[in-house]
Coordinates of C-alpha atoms in Angstrom, one line a residue:
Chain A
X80 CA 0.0 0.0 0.0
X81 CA 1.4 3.6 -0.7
X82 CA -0.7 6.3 0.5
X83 CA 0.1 9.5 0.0
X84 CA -1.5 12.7 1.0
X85 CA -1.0 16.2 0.4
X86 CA 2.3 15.9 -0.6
X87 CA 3.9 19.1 -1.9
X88 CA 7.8 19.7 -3.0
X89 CA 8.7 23.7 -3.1
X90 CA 12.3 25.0 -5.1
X91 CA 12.1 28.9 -3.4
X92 CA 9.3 30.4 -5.3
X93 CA 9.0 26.8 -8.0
X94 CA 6.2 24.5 -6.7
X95 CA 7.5 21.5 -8.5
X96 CA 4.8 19.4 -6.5
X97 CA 1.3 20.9 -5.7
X98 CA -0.6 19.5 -3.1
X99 CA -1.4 16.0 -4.4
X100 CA -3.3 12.3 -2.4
X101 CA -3.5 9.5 -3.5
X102 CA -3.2 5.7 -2.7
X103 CA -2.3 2.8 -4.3
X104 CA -3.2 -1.1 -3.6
X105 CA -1.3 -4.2 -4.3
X106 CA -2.5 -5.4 -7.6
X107 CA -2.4 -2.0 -9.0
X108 CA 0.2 -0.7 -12.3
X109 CA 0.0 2.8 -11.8
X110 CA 0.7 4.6 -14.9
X111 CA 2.3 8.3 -13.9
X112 CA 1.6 10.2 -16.6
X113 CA 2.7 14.1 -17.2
X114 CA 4.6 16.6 -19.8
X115 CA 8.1 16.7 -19.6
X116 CA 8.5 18.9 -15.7
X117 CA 5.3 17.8 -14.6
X118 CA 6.5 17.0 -11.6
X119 CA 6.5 13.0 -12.2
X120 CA 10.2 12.5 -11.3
X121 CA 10.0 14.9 -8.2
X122 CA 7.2 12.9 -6.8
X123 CA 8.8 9.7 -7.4
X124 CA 11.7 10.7 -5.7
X125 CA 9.8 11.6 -2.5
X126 CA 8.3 8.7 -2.4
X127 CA 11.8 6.6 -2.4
X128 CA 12.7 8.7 0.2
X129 CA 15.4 10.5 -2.1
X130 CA 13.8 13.8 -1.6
X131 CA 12.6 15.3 1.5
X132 CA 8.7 16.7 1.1
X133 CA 8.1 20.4 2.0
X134 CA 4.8 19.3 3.6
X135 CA 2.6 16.1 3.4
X136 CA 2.8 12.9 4.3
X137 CA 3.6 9.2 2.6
X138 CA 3.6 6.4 3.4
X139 CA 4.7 3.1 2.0
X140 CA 4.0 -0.7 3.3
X141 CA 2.2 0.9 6.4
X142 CA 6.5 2.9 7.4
X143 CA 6.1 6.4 7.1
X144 CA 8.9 7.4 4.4
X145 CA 10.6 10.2 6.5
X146 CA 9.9 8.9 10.0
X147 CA 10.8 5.2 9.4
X148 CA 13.0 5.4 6.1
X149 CA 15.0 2.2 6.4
X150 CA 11.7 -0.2 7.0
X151 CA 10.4 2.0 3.5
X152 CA 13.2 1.3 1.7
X153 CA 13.9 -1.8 2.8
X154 CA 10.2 -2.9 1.1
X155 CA 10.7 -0.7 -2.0
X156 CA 12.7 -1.5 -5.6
X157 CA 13.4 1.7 -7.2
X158 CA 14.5 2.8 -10.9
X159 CA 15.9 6.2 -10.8
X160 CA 16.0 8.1 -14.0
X161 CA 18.1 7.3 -16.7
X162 CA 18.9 4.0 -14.4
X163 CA 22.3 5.3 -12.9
X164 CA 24.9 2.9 -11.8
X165 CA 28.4 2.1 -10.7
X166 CA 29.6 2.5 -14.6
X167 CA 33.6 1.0 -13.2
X168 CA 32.0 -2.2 -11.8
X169 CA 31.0 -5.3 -14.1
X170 CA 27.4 -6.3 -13.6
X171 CA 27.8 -9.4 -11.5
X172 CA 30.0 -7.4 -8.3
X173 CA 27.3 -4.7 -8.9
X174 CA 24.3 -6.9 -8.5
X175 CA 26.1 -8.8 -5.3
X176 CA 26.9 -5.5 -4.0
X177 CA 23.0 -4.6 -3.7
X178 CA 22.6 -8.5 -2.7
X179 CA 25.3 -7.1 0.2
X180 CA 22.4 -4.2 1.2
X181 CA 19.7 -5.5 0.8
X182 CA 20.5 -8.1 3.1
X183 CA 20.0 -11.3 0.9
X184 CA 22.3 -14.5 1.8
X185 CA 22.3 -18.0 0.9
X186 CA 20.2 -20.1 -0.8
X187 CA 17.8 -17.3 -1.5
X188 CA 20.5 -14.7 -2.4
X189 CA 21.4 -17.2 -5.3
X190 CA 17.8 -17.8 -6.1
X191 CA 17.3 -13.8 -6.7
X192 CA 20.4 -13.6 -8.5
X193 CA 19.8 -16.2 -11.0
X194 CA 16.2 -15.1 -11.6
X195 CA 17.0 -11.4 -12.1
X196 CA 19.5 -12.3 -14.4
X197 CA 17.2 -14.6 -16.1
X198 CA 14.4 -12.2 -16.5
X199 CA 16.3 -9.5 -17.6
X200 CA 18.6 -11.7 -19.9
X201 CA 22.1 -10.5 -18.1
X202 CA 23.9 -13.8 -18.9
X203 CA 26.0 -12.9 -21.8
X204 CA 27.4 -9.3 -19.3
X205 CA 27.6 -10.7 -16.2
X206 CA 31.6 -10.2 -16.6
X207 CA 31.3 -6.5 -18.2
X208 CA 32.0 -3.4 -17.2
X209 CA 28.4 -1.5 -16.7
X210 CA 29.9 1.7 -18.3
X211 CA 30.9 -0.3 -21.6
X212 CA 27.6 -1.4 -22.4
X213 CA 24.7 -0.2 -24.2
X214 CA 22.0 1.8 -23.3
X215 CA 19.7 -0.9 -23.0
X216 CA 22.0 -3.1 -21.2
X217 CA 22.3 -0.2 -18.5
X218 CA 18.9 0.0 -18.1
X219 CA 18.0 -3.5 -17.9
X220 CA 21.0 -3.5 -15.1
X221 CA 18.8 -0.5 -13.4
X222 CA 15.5 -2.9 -13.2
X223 CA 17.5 -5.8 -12.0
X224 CA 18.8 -3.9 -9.1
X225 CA 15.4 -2.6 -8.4
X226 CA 13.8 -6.3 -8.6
X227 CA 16.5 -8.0 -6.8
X228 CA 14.9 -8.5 -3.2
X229 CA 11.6 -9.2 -5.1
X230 CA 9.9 -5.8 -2.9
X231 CA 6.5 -5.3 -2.5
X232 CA 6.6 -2.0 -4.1
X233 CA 8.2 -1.0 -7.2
X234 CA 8.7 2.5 -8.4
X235 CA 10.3 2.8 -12.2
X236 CA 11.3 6.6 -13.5
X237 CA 10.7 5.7 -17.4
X238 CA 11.4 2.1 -17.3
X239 CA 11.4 1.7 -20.9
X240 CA 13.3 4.7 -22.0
X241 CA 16.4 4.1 -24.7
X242 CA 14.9 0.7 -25.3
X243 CA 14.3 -0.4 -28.5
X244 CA 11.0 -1.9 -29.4
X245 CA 11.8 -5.6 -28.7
X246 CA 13.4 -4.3 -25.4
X247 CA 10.8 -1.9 -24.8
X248 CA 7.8 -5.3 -25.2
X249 CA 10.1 -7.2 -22.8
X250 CA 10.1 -4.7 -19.8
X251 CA 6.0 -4.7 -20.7
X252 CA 5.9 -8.1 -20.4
X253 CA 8.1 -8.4 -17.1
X254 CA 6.1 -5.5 -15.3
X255 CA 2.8 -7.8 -16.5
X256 CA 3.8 -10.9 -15.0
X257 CA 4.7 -9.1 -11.9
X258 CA 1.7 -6.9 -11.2
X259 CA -1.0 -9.4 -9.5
X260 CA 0.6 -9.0 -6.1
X261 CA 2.4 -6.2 -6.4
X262 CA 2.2 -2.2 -6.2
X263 CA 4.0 -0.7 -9.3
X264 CA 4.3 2.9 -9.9
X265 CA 5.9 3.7 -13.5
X266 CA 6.3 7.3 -14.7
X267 CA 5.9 7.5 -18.6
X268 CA 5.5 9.8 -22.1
X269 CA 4.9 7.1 -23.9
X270 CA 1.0 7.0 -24.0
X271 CA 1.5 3.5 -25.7
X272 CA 2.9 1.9 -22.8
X273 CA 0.0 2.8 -20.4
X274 CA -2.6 0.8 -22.3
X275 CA -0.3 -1.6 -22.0
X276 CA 0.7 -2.5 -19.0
X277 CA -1.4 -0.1 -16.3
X278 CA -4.7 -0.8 -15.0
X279 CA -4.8 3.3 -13.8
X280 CA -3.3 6.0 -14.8
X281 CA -2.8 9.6 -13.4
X282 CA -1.9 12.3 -14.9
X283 CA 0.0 15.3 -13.7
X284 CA 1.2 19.1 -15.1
X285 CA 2.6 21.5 -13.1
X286 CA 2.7 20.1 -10.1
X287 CA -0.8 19.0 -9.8
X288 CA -3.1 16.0 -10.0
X289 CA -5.0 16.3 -12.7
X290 CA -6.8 13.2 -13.5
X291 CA -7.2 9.7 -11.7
X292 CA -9.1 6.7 -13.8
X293 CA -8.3 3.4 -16.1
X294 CA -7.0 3.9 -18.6
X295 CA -10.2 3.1 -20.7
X296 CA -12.2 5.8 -18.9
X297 CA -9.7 8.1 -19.7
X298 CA -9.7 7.4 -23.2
X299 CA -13.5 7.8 -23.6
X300 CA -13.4 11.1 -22.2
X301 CA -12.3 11.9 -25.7
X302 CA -14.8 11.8 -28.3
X303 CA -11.9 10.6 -30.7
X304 CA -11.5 8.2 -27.8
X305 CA -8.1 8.1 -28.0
X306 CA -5.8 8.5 -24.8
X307 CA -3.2 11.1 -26.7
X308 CA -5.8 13.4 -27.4
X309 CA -7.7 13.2 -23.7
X310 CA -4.2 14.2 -22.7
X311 CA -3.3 16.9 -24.6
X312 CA -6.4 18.4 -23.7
X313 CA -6.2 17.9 -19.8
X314 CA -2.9 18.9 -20.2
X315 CA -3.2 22.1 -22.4
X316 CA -6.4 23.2 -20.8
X317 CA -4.1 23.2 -17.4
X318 CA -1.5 25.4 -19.2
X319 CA -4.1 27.9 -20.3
X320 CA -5.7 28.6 -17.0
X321 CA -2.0 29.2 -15.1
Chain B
X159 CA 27.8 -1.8 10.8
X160 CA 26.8 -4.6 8.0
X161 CA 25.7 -1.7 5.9
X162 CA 28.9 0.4 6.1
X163 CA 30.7 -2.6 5.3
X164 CA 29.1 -3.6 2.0
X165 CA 29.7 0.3 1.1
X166 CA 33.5 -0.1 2.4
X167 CA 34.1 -3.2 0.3
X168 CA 32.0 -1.7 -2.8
X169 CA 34.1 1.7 -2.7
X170 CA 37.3 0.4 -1.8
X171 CA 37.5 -2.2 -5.0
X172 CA 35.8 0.5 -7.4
X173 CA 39.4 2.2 -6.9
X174 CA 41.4 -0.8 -8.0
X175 CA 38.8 -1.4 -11.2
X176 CA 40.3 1.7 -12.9
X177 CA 44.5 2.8 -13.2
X178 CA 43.7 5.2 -10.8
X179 CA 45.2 3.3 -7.9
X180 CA 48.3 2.3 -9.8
X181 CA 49.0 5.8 -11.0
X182 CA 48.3 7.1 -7.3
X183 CA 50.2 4.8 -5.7
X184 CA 53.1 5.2 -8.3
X185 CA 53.1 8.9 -8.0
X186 CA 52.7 8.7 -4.3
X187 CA 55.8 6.3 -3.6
X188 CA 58.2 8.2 -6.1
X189 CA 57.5 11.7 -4.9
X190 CA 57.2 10.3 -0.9
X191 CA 61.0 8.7 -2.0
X192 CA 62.6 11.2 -3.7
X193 CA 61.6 14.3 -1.6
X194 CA 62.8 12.0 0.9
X195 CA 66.6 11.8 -0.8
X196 CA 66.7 15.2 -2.5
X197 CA 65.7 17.7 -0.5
X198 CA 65.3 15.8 2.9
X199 CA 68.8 15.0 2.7
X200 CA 68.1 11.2 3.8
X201 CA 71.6 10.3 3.2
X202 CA 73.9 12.6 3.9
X203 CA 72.4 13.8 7.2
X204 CA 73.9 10.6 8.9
X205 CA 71.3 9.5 10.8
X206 CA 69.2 6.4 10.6
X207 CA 65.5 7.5 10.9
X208 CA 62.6 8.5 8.9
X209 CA 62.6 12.2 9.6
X210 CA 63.5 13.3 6.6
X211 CA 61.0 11.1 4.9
X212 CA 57.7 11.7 7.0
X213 CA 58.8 15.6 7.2
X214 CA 57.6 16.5 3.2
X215 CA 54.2 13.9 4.1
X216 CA 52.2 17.1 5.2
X217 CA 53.1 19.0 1.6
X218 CA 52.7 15.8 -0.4
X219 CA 49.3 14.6 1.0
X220 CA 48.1 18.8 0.1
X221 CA 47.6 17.7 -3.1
X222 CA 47.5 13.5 -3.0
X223 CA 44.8 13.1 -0.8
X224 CA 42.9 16.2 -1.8
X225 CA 42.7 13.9 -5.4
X226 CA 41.5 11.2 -3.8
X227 CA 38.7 12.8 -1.8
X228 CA 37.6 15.1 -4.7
X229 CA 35.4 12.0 -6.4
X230 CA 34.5 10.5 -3.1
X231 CA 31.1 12.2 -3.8
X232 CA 31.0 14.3 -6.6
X233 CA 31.1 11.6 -9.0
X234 CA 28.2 10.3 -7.1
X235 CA 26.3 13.3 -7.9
X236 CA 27.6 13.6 -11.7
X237 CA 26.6 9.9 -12.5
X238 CA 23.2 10.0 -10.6
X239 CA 24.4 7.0 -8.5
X240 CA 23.5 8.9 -5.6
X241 CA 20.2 8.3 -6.0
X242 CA 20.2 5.0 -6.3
X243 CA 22.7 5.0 -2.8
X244 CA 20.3 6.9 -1.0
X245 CA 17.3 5.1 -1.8
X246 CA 18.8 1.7 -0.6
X247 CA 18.3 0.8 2.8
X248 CA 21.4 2.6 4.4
X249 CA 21.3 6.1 6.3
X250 CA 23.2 9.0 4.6
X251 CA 25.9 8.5 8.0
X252 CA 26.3 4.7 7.1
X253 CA 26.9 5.7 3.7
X254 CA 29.3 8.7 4.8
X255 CA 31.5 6.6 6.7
X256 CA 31.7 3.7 4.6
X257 CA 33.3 5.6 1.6
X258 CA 35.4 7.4 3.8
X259 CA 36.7 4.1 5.2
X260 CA 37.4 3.1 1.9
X261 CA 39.2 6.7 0.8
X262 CA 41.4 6.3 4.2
X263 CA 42.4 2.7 3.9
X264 CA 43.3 2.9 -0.1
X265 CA 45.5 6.0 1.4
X266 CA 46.9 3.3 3.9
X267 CA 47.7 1.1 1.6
X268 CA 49.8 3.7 -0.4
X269 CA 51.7 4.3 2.9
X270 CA 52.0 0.7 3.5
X271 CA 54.1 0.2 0.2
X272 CA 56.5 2.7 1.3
X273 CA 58.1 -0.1 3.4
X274 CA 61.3 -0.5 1.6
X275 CA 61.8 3.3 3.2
X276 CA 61.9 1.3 6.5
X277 CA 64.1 -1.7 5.2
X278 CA 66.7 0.8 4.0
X279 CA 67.1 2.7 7.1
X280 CA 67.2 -0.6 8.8
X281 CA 69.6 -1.5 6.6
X282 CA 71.5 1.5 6.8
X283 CA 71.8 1.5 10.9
X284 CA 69.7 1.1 13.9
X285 CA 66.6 3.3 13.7
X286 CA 64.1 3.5 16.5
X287 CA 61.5 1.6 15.1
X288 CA 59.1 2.6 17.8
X289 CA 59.4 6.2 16.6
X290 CA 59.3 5.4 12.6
X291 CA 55.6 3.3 13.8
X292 CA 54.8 6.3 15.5
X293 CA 55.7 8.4 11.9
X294 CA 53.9 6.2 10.3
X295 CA 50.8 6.0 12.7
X296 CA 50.7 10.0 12.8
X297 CA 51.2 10.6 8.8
X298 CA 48.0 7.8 8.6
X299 CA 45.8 9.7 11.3
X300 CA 46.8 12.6 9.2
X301 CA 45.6 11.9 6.2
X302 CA 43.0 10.7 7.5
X303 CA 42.4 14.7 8.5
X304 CA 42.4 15.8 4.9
X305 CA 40.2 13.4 3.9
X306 CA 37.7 14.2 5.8
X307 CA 38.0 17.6 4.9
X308 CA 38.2 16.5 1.2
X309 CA 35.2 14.3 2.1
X310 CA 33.0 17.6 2.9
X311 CA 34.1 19.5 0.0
X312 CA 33.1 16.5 -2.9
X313 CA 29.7 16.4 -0.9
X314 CA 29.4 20.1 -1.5
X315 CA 29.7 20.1 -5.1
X316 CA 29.2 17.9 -8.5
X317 CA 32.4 19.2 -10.0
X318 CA 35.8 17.3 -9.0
X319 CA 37.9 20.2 -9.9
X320 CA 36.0 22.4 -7.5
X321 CA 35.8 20.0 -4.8
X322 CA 39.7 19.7 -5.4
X323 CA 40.3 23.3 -4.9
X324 CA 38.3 23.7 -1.9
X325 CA 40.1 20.9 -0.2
X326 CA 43.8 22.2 -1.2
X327 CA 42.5 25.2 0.5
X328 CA 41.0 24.5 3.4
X329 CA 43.9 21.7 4.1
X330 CA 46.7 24.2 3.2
X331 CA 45.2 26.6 6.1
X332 CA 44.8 23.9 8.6
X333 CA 48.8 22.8 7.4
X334 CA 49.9 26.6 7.7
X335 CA 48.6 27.7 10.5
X336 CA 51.4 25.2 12.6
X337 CA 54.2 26.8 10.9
X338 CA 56.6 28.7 12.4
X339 CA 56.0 31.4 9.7
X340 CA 52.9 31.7 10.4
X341 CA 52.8 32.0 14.4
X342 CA 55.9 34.0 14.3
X343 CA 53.5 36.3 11.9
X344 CA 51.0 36.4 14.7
X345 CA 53.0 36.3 17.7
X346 CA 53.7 40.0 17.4
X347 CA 50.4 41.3 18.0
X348 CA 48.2 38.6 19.3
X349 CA 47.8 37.4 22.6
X350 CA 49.6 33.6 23.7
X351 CA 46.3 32.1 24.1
X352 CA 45.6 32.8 20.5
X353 CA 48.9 31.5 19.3
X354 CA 48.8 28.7 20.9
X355 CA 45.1 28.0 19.5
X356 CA 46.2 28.5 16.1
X357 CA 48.6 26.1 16.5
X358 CA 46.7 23.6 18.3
X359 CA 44.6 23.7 15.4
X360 CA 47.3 22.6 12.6
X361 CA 47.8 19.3 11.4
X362 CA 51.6 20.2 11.2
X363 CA 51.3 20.8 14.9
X364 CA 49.8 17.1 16.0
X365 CA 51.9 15.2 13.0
X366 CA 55.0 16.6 14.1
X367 CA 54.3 15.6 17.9
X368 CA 53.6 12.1 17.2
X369 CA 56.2 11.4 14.7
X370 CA 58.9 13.0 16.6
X371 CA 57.8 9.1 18.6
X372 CA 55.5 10.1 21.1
X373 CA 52.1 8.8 20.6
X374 CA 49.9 11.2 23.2
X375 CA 46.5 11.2 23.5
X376 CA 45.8 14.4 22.8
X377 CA 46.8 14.0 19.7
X378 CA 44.7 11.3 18.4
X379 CA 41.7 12.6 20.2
X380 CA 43.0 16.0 18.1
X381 CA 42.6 13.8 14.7
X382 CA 39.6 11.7 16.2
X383 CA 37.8 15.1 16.5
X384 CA 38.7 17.0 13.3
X385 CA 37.8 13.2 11.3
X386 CA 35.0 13.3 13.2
X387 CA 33.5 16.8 13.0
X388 CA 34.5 16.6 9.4
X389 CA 32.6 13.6 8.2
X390 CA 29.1 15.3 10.3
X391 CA 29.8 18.4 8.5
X392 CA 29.9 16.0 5.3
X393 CA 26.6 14.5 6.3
X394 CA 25.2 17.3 6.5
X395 CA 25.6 19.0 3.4
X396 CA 24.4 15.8 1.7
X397 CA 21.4 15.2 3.7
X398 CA 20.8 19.2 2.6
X399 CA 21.2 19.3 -0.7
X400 CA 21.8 15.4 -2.5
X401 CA 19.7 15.8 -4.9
X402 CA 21.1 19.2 -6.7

């Protein structure tokens, strides 16, 4: 469960976040939608705990984020943007390294390992340095490392981004297969990708929470029913009235 | 303690993946060496001990350990890796004192290869091998000192060159302000209490104590506290402003 209520983020006189609740339940795919400085990435990183709130409160697996931010962590995979890593390390002594923090040993550690690199088809760069290989590569690396405990909660900053379009149905396919238990939060451009793998979507612009539904009833708020033009419009129309 | 030792063991190896250990090291152990026979005089002085050698430590580490502390975080905040850091289960101190640890030992290390400075004077005649541990104790505790000052100025900034600077700075003043040049400068006007607080303050000050052989307390609770107050200060900042 993340619950999250009347979170705001101020830069001086910048409100990058405005005053936004919500919650979301295990079993959901929460699509985050928004222009480019929306305010997706700022909320994401609040909610991992990167970024201190200016007010407001959230919550995560019932351990409030800035009260109790190991027991948060400890429950949450996260993807920053642009999946930053330890570019000098090879894969393999960066993936035992989060093993290391995250506090995985034994027969399950090697159970983790194997399946993460499985899922995310790491076999063949196990050995390789993560700076030498391809964008991709890196952020396939990034979701492993985010997966690797197997947390209740996952929180991906443009999970598919730089992929190519075989990569790009993979990761859909992974986040998929994972959702029925799980709470997954992934921030997003790509209208696409929300009909694909989120069963709600909210969408944000200038700080604020501007719509909250499926997908589907998003789209029919269109009368070209079509999700790109719903959010240009709830986008715009925002834009217009600042 | 489990955390700060996967961070240790992560950071200490990431300096080995790249030349930049050998390089350090190699620069490190010919300048350490040959300021020790050039200008030190290690020879012709006569005398078997490592004075000469630990004296030009202070004015080598200016510079050497300022390059190591400059990427401590910096890079961290130019790659993004930060965020990933501080979103694992680890506090910002864990996190703080586990790359220092790393930064200091790597620095040990260096030292630790200087050995054949210690076989020669052994070789040469009987040193006091008490005080050349004690020199080698001190010059450690001392760079630990700079580091932790270097370790506050990469937390400060995303730019290595800046963080660099900084750190010469701020090291050079808490070098200077032991030297006779310096208090003699200030011993005109000022009153003893001040004197003697500026040169309390100086690494030069505490180095030269314990390497001259005696190992008082006062002096590692002088390097214990600037380490420590250092490596808050370091926390700090980052807590404040990681995510610039």
């Amino acid at each position: 469960m993340i619950e999250i209520r009347n979170l705001t983020k101020r830069y001086g006189a910048l409100t990058a976040v405005n005053d936004i609740s919500f919650t979301v339940s295990p079993g959901e795919v929460l699509g985050f939608l928004g222009p480019n400085g929306a305010g997706k990435s700022t909320t994401m990183k609040m909610i991992t705990g990167f970024l201190a709130p200016t007010s407001g409160a959230i919550s995560v697996c019932g351990h409030d984020v800035e009260n109790d931010p190991l027991a948060a962590k400890a429950c949450m995979g996260y993807l920053p943007e642009g999946a930053p890593s330890y570019g000098e390390m090879s894969v393999r002594t960066f993936l035992e390294f989060i093993a290391d923090i995250r506090r995985l040993s034994g027969e399950r550690r090697r159970t983790r390992l194997d399946d993460v690199i499985a899922r995310l088809q790491l076999g063949s760069v196990l050995e390789q340095m993560i700076e030498t290989l391809s964008k991709g590569f890196k952020r396939r690396v990034g979701l492993a490392q985010a997966l690797l405990h197997d947390p209740q909660v996952l929180i991906l900053d443009e999970p598919t981004d730089g992929l190519d379009p075989n990569q790009k149905h993979q990761v859909r396919t992974l986040i998929n297969d994972m959702s029925k238990d799980k709470i997954i939060v992934i921030s997003t451009h790509i209208l696409e990708e929300v009909d694909a793998v989120c069963n709600r979507a909210i969408i944000i612009a200038g700080g604020k929470l501007l719509a909250d539904a499926t997908p589907k009833e998003l789209a029919a708020r269109a009368p070209s029913g079509r999700l790109d033009d719903v959010f240009r419009q709830i986008t715009t129309g925002q834009k217009n009235a600042a | 303690m489990h955390n700060i030792k996967g961070i240790f063991r992560r950071e200490f190896s990431s300096y080995f993946a790249t030349p930049l250990a050998l390089v350090f090291i190699v620069f490190f152990l010919m300048l350490a060496a040959g300021f020790a026979f050039q200008f030190g005089r290690f020879y012709e002085r006569g005398q078997a001990d490592l004075a000469p050698f630990f004296s030009f430590h202070p004015w080598l580490y200016l510079f050497l350990m300022s390059a190591i502390s400059m990427r401590l975080w910096a890079e961290e905040r130019k790659s993004g890796s930060i965020e990933l850091l501080m979103t694992l289960p680890v506090t910002t101190w864990q996190a703080v004192i586990g790359k220092y640890l790393a930064a200091w030992a790597f620095a040990g290390v260096a030292l630790a290869l200087t050995f054949p400075m210690w076989i020669t004077v052994n070789y040469l005649g009987n040193p006091d091998n008490g005080a050349v541990l004690a020199g080698y104790i001190g010059s450690w505790l001392m760079a630990g000192g700079f580091l932790a000052i270097g370790a506050c100025m990469s937390a400060a900034t995303r730019n290595q060159v800046i963080a660099f600077i900084f750190t010469v700075v701020i090291c050079f003043g808490f070098l200077l302000s032991g030297y006779p040049i310096v208090l003699d400068l200030v011993s005109g006007w000022a009153p003893r209490v001040l004197v003697d607080a500026l040169a309390s303050l100086s690494f030069y000050t505490h180095f030269e104590a314990i390497s001259k052989g005696v190992i008082d307390l006062r002096d590692l609770l002088y390097f214990g506290t600037v380490i420590g107050v250092w490596l808050a200060a370091t926390t700090i900042v980052l807590d404040m402003k990681k995510a610039d």
